[in-house]
CSV table of C-alpha atoms and ligand atoms in Angstrom, one decimal:
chain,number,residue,atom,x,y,z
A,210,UNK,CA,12.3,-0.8,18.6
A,211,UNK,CA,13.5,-3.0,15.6
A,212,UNK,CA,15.2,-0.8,13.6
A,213,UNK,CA,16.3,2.5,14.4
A,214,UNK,CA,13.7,5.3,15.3
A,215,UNK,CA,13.4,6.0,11.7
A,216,UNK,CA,13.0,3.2,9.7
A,217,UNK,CA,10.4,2.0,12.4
A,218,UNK,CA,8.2,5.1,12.4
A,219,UNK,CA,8.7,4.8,8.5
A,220,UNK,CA,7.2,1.2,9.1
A,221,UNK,CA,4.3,2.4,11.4
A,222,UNK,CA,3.0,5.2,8.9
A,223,UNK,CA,2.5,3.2,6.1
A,224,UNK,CA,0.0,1.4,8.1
A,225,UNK,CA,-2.4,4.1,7.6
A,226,UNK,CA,-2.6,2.9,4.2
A,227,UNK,CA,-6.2,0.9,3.4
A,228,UNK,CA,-5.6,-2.9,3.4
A,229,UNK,CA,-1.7,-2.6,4.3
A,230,UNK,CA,-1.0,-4.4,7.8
A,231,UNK,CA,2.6,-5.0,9.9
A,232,UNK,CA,3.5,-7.3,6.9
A,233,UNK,CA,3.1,-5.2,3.9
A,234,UNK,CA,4.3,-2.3,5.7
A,235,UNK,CA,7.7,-3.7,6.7
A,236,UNK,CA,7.7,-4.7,2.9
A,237,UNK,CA,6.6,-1.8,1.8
A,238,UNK,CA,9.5,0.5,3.3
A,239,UNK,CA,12.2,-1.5,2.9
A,240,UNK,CA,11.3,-1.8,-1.0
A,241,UNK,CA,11.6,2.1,-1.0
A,242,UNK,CA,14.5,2.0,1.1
A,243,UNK,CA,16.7,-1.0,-1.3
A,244,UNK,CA,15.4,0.1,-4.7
A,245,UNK,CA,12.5,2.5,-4.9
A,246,UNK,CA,14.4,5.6,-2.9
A,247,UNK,CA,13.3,8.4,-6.2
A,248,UNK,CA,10.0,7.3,-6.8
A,249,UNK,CA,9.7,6.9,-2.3
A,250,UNK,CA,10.4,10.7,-2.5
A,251,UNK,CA,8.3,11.3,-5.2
A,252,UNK,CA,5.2,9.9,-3.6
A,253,UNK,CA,6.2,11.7,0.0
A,254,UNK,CA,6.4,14.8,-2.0
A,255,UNK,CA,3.1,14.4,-3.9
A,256,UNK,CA,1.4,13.4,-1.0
A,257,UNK,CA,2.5,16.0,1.1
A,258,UNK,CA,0.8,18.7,-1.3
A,259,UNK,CA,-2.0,16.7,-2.2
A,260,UNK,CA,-3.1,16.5,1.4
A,261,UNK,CA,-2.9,20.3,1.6
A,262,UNK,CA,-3.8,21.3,-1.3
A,263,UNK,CA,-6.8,19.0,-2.8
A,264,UNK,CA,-10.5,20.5,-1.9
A,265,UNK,CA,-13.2,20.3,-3.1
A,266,UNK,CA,-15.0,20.7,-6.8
A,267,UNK,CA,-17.3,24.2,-6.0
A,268,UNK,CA,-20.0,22.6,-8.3
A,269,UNK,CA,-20.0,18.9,-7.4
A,270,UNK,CA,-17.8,18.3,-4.7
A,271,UNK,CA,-15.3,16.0,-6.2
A,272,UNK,CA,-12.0,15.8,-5.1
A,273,UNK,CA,-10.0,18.8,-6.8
A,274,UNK,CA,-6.7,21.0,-6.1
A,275,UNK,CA,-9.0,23.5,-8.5
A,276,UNK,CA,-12.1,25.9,-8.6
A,277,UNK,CA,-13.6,23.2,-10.5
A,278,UNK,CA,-13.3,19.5,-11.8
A,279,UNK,CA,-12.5,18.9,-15.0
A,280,UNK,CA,-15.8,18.1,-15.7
A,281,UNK,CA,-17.5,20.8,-14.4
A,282,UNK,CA,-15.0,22.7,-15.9
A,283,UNK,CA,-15.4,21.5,-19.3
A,284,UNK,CA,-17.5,23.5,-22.1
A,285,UNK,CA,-19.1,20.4,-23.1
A,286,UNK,CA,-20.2,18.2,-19.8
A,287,UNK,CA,-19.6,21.6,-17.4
A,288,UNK,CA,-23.6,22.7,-18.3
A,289,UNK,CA,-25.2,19.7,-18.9
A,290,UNK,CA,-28.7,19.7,-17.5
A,291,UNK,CA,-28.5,16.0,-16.7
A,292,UNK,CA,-26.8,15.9,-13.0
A,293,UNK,CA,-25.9,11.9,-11.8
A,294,UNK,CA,-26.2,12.1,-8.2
A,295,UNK,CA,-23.0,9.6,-6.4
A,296,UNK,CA,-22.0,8.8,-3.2
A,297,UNK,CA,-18.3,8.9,-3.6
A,298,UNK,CA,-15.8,10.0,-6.3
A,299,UNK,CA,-14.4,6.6,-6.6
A,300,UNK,CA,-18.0,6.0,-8.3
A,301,UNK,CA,-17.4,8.8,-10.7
A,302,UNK,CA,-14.4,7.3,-11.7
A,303,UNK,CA,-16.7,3.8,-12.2
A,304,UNK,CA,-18.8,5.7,-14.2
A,305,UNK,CA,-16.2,7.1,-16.5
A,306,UNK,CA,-14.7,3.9,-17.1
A,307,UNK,CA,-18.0,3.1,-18.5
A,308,UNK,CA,-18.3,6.0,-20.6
A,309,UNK,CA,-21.7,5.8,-21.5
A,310,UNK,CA,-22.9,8.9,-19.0
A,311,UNK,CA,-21.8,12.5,-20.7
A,312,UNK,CA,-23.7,14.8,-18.0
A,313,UNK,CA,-21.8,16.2,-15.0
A,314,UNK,CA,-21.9,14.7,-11.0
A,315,UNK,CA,-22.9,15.8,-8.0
A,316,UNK,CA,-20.7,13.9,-4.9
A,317,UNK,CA,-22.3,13.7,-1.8
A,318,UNK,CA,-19.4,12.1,-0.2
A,319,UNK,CA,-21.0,9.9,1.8
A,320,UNK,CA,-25.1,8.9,2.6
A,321,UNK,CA,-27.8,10.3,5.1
A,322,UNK,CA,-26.7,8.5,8.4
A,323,UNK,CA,-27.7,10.2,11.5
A,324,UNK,CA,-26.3,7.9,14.1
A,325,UNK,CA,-22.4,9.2,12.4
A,326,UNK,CA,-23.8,12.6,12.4
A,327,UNK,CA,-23.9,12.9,8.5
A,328,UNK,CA,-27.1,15.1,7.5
A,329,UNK,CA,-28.4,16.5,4.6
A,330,UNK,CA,-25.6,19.4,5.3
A,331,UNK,CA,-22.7,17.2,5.3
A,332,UNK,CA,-23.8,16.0,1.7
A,333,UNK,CA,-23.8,19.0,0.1
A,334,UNK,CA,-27.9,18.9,0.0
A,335,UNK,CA,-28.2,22.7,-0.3
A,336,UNK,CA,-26.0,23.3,-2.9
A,337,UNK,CA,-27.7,20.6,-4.6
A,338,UNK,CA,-31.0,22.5,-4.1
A,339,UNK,CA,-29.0,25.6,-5.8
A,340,UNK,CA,-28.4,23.8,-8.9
A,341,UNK,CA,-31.8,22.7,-9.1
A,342,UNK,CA,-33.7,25.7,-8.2
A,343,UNK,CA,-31.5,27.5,-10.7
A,344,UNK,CA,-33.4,25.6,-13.3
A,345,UNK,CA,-30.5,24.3,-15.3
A,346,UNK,CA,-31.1,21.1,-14.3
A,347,UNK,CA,-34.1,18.7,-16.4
A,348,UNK,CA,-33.0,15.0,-15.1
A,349,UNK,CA,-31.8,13.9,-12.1
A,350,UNK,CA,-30.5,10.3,-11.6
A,351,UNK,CA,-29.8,8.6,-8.5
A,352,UNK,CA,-26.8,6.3,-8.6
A,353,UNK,CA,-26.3,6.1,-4.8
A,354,UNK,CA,-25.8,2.3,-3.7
A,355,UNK,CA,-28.4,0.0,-3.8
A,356,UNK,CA,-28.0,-0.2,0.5
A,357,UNK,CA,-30.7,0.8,3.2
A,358,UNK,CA,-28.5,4.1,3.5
A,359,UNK,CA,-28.1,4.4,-0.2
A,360,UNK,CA,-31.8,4.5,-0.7
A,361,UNK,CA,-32.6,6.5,2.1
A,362,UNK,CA,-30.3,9.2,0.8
A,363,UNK,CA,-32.2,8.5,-2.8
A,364,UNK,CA,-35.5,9.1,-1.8
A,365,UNK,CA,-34.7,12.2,0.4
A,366,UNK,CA,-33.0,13.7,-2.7
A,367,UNK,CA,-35.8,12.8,-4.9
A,368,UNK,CA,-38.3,14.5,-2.0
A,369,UNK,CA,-36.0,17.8,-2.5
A,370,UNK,CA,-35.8,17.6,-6.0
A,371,UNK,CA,-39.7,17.4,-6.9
A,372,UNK,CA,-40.6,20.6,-5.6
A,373,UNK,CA,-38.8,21.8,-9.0
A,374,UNK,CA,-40.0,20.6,-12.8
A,375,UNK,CA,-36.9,17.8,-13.2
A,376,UNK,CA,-37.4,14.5,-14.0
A,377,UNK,CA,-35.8,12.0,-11.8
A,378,UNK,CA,-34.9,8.9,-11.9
A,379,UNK,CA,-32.6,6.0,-10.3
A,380,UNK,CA,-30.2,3.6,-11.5
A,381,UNK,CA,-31.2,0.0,-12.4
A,382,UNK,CA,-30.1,-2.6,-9.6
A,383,UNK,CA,-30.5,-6.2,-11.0
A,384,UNK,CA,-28.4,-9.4,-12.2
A,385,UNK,CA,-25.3,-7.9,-13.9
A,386,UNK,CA,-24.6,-8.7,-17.7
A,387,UNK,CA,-22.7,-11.3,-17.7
A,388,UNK,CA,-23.6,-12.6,-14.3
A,389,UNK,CA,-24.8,-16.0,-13.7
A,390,UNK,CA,-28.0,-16.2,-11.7
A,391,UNK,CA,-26.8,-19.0,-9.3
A,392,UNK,CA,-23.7,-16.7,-8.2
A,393,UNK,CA,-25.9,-13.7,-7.6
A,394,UNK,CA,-26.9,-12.4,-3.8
A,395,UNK,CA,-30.3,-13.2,-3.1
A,396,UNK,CA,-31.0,-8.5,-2.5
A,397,UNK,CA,-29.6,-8.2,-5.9
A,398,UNK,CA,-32.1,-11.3,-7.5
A,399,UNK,CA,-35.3,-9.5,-5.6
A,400,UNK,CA,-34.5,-6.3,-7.0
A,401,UNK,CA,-33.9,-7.6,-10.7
A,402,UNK,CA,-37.5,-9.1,-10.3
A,403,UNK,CA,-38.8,-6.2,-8.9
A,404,UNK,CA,-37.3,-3.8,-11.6
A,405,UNK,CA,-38.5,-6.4,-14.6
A,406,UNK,CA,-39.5,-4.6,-17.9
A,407,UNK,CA,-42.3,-6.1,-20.0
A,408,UNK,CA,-40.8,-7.3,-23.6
B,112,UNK,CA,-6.9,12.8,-16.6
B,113,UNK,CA,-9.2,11.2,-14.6
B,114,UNK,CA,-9.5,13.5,-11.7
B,115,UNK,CA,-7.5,17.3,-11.4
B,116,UNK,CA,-3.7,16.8,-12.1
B,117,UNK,CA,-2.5,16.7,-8.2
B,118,UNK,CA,-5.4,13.5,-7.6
B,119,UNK,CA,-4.3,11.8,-10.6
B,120,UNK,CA,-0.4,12.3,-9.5
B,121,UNK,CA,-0.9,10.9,-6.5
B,122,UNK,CA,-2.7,7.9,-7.5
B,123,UNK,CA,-0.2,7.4,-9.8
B,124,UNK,CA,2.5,7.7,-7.6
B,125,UNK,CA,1.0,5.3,-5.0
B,126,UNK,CA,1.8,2.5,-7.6
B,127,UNK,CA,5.6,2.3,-6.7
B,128,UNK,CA,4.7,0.7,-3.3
B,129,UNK,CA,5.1,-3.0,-3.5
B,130,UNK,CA,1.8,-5.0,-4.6
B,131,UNK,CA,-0.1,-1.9,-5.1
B,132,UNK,CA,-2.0,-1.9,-8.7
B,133,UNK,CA,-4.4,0.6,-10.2
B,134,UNK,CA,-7.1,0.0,-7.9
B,135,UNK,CA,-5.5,-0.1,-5.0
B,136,UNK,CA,-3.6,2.9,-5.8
B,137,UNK,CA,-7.0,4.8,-6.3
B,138,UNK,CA,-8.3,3.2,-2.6
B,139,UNK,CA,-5.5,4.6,-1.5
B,140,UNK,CA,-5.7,7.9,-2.7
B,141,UNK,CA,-9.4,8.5,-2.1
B,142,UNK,CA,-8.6,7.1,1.6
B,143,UNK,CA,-6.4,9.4,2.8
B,144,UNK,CA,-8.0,12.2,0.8
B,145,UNK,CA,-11.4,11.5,2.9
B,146,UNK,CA,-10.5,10.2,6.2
B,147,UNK,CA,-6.6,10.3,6.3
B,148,UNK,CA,-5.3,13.7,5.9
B,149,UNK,CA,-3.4,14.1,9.1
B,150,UNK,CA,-2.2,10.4,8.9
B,151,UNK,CA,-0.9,10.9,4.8
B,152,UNK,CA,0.8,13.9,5.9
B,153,UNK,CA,2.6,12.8,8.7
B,154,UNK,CA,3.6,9.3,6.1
B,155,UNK,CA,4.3,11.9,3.7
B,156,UNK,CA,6.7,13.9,6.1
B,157,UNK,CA,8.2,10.8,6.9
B,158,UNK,CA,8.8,9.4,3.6
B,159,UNK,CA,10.7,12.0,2.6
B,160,UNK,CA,12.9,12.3,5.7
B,161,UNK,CA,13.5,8.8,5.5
B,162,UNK,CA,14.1,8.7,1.6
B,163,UNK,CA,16.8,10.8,2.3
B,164,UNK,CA,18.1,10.5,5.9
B,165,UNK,CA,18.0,6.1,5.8
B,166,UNK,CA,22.3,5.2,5.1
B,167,UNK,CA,23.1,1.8,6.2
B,168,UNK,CA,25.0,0.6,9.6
B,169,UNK,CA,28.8,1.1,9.4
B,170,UNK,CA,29.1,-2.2,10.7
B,171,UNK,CA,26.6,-4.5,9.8
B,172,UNK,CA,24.9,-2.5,6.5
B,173,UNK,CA,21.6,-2.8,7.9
B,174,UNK,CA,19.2,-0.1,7.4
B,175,UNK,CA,19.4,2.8,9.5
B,176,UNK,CA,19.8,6.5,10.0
B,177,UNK,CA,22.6,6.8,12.8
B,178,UNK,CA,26.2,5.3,12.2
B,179,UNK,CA,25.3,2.4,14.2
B,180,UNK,CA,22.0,0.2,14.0
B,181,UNK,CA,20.4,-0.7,17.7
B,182,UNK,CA,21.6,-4.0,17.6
B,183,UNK,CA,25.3,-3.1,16.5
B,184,UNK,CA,25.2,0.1,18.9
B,185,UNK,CA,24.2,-1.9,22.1
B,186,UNK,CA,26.7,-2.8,24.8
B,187,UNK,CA,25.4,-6.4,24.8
B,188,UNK,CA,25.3,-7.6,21.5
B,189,UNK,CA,27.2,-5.2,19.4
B,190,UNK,CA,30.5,-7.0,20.3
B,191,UNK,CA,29.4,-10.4,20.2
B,192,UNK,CA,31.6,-12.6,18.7
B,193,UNK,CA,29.1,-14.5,16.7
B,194,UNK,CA,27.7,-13.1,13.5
B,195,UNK,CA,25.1,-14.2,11.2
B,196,UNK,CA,25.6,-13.5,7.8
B,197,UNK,CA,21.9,-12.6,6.4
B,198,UNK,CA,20.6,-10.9,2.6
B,199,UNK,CA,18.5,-8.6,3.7
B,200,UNK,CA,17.3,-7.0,6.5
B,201,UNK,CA,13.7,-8.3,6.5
B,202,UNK,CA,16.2,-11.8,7.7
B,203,UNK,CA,16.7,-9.7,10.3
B,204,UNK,CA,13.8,-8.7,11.4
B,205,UNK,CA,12.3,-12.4,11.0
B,206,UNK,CA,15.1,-13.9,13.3
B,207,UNK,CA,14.3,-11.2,15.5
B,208,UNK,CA,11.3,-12.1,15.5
B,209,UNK,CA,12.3,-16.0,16.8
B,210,UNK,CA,14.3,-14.5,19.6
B,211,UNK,CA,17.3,-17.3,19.9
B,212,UNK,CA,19.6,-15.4,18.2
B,213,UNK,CA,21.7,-12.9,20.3
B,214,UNK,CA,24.8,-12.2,18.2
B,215,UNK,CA,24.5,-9.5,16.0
B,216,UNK,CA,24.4,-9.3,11.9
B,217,UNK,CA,25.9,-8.6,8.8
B,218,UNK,CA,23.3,-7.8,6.1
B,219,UNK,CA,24.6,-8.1,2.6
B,220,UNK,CA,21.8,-6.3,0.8
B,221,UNK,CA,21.6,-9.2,-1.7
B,222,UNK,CA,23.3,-12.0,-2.5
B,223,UNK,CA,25.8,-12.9,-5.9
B,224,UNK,CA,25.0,-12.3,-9.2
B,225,UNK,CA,27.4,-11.7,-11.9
B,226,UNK,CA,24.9,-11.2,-14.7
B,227,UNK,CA,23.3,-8.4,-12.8
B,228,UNK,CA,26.8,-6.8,-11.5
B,229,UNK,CA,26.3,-8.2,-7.6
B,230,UNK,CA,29.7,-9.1,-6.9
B,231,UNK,CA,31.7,-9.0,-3.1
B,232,UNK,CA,32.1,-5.5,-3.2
B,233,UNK,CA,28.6,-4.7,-3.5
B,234,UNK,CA,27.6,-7.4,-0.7
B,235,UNK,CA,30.4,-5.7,1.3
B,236,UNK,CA,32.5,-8.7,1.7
B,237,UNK,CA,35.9,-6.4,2.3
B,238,UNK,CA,34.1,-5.0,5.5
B,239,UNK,CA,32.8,-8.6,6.6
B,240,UNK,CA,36.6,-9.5,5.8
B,241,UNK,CA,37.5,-6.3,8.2
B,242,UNK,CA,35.4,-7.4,11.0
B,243,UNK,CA,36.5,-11.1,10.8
B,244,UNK,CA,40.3,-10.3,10.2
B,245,UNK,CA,40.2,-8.3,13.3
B,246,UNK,CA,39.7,-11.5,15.3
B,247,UNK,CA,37.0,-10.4,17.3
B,248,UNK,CA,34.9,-13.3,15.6
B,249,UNK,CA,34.5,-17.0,16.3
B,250,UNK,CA,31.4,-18.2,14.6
B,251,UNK,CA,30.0,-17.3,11.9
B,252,UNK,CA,26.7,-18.4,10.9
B,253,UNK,CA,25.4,-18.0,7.2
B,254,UNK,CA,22.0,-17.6,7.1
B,255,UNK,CA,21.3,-16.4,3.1
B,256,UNK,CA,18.8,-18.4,1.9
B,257,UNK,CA,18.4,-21.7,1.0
B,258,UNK,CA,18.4,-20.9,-3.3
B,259,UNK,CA,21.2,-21.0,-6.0
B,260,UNK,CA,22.6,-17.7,-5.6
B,261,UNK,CA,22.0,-18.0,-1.7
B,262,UNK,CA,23.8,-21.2,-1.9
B,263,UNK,CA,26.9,-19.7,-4.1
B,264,UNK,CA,27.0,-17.0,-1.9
B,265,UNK,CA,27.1,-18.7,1.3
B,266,UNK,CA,30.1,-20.5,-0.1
B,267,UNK,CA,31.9,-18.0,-1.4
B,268,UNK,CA,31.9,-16.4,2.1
B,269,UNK,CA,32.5,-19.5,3.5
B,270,UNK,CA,35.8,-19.7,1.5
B,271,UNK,CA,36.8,-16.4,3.1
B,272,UNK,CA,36.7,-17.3,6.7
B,273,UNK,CA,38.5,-20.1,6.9
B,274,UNK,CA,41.4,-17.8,6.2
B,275,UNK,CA,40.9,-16.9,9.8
B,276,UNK,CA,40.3,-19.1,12.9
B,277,UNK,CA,36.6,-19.0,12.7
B,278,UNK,CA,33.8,-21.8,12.9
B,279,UNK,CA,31.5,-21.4,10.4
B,280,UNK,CA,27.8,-23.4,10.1
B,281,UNK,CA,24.9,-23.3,7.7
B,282,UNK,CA,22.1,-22.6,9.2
B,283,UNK,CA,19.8,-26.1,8.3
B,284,UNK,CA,17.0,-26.0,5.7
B,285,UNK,CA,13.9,-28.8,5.9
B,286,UNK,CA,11.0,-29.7,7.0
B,287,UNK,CA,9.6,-26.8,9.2
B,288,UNK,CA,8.1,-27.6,12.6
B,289,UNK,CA,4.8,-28.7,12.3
B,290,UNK,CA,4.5,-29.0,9.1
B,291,UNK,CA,3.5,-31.8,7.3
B,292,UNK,CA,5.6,-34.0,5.1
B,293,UNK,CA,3.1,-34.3,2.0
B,294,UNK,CA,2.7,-30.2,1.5
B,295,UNK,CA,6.4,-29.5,1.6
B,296,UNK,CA,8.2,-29.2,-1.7
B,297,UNK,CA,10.4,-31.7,-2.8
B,298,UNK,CA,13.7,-29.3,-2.9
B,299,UNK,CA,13.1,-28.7,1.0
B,300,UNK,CA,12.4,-32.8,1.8
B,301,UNK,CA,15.8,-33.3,0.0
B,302,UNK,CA,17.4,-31.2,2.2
B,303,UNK,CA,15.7,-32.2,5.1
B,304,UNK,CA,17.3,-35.4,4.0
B,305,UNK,CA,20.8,-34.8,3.0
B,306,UNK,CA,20.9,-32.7,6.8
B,307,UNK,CA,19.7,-35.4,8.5
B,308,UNK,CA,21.1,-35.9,11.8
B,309,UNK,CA,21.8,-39.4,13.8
B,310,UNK,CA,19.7,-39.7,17.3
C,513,LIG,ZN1,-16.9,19.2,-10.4
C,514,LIG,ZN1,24.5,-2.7,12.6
């Protein structure tokens, strides 16, 4: 014990933080102990509810303390028939930040990877197959990652998804704009040459 | 709004840990939403109770949530007539850490500065002025580091004890042990100049 009981198990929790080791963590506390105590009990206090209380979106799965997202809740995006297939909601947010997509997400939270356990059920597959079969749908993209599991999980979808009249489709993996070709990873450079358009 | 209100909140409230920026915040958030929920509750439990339960150490100011810290409270050390006069109590921790140090501590939460209303009272200079006064002390050892204000401060202190019959020491700033010469900074080769000591 280096500090009393406490302080120390104050210390220790933080560590389940992403990315924060002994170091940070010591930091960490003793910043919300000397000058951070409101906002400290702020952020228990939100995280206390938000670990109860969040679920998940009933129509794509995204984090939510709702029924429904915002997105799927919204007049505009909440019936698109375009539907952009993710693996996380940390992508939704990527794609936001873009704001170039205005359909609505389905989050799979996660790829096909039976060795973990994770099938088509633990992605939501069959809700999925709801949305489709209920003919709302007329695109589907695929913006899973451009890994072995992301692609896996992309062409299972797109296996589900053609037994129903929807056009689908899968994000463009290649040399980012702005990227210079000597800094790019040699996957990345066979997959822009592989994806080339004629001009 | 990004996500539903209670996501965003707590994203947003993740920011008032040290070093923690937008994205981290968010990697944060979607971490213990996912895979952390027992872990974020039992932090956010903790949090609280330690946001509001944490006082300092009636002797040394140290963080703590009982009258006494460890060190001050044990049988050993808690009456040691040695004391090493520290700013905070991440010093502590770090000469803790070393292990050659078996006095105990008084932690002044700081150090001087007029211009942002740090004076003695709010180091608790009249309670290190208790503790020495009641002649229970024969060294005292300032170890506030080696900057202006930690400089100032150390004197200022120093100016105090030798009302009493104490011996008081800096501890010594330079070169650190197995460092080399050419990467230290000039301030700290000065020192390790002006503290140089005859063999
Ligand atoms: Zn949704
Ligand atoms: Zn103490």
């Amino acid at each position: 014990m280096k500090f009393s009981p406490l302080v120390d198990e104050l210390i220790q929790s933080l560590r389940c933080l992403p990315g924060v080791g002994p170091k940070s963590a010591q930091r960490m506390a003793f910043h919300l102990l000397e000058r951070g105590r409101p906002a400290g009990k702020a952020l228990a206090d939100v995280m206390g509810r938000a670990m109860s209380e969040v679920g998940h979106c009933r129509s794509c799965r995204t984090f939510t303390e709702q029924e429904l997202c915002p997105i799927c809740d919204s007049s505009r995006r909440g019936k698109s028939d375009t539907i952009c297939v993710v693996e996380t909601p940390a992508d939704v947010l990527a794609i936001e930040a873009g704001g170039h997509f205005s359909g609505r997400y389905f989050v799979l939270l996660g790829h096909l990877s039976p060795l973990d356990g994770v099938g088509p059920e633990e992605l939501g597959l069959s809700l999925l197959e709801e949305h489709l079969a209920g003919g709302e749908v007329s695109e589907l993209i695929l913006a899973t990652n451009p890994t072995v599991e992301g692609d896996a999980t992309a062409h299972y979808i797109a296996d589900i998804a053609r037994r129903y009249q929807i056009n689908i489709s899968r994000i463009a993996h290649g040399v980012p704009v702005g990227g210079e070709l000597e800094y790019v990873d040699s996957t990345t450079l066979a997959l822009a040459f592989t994806g080339r358009q004629s001009l």
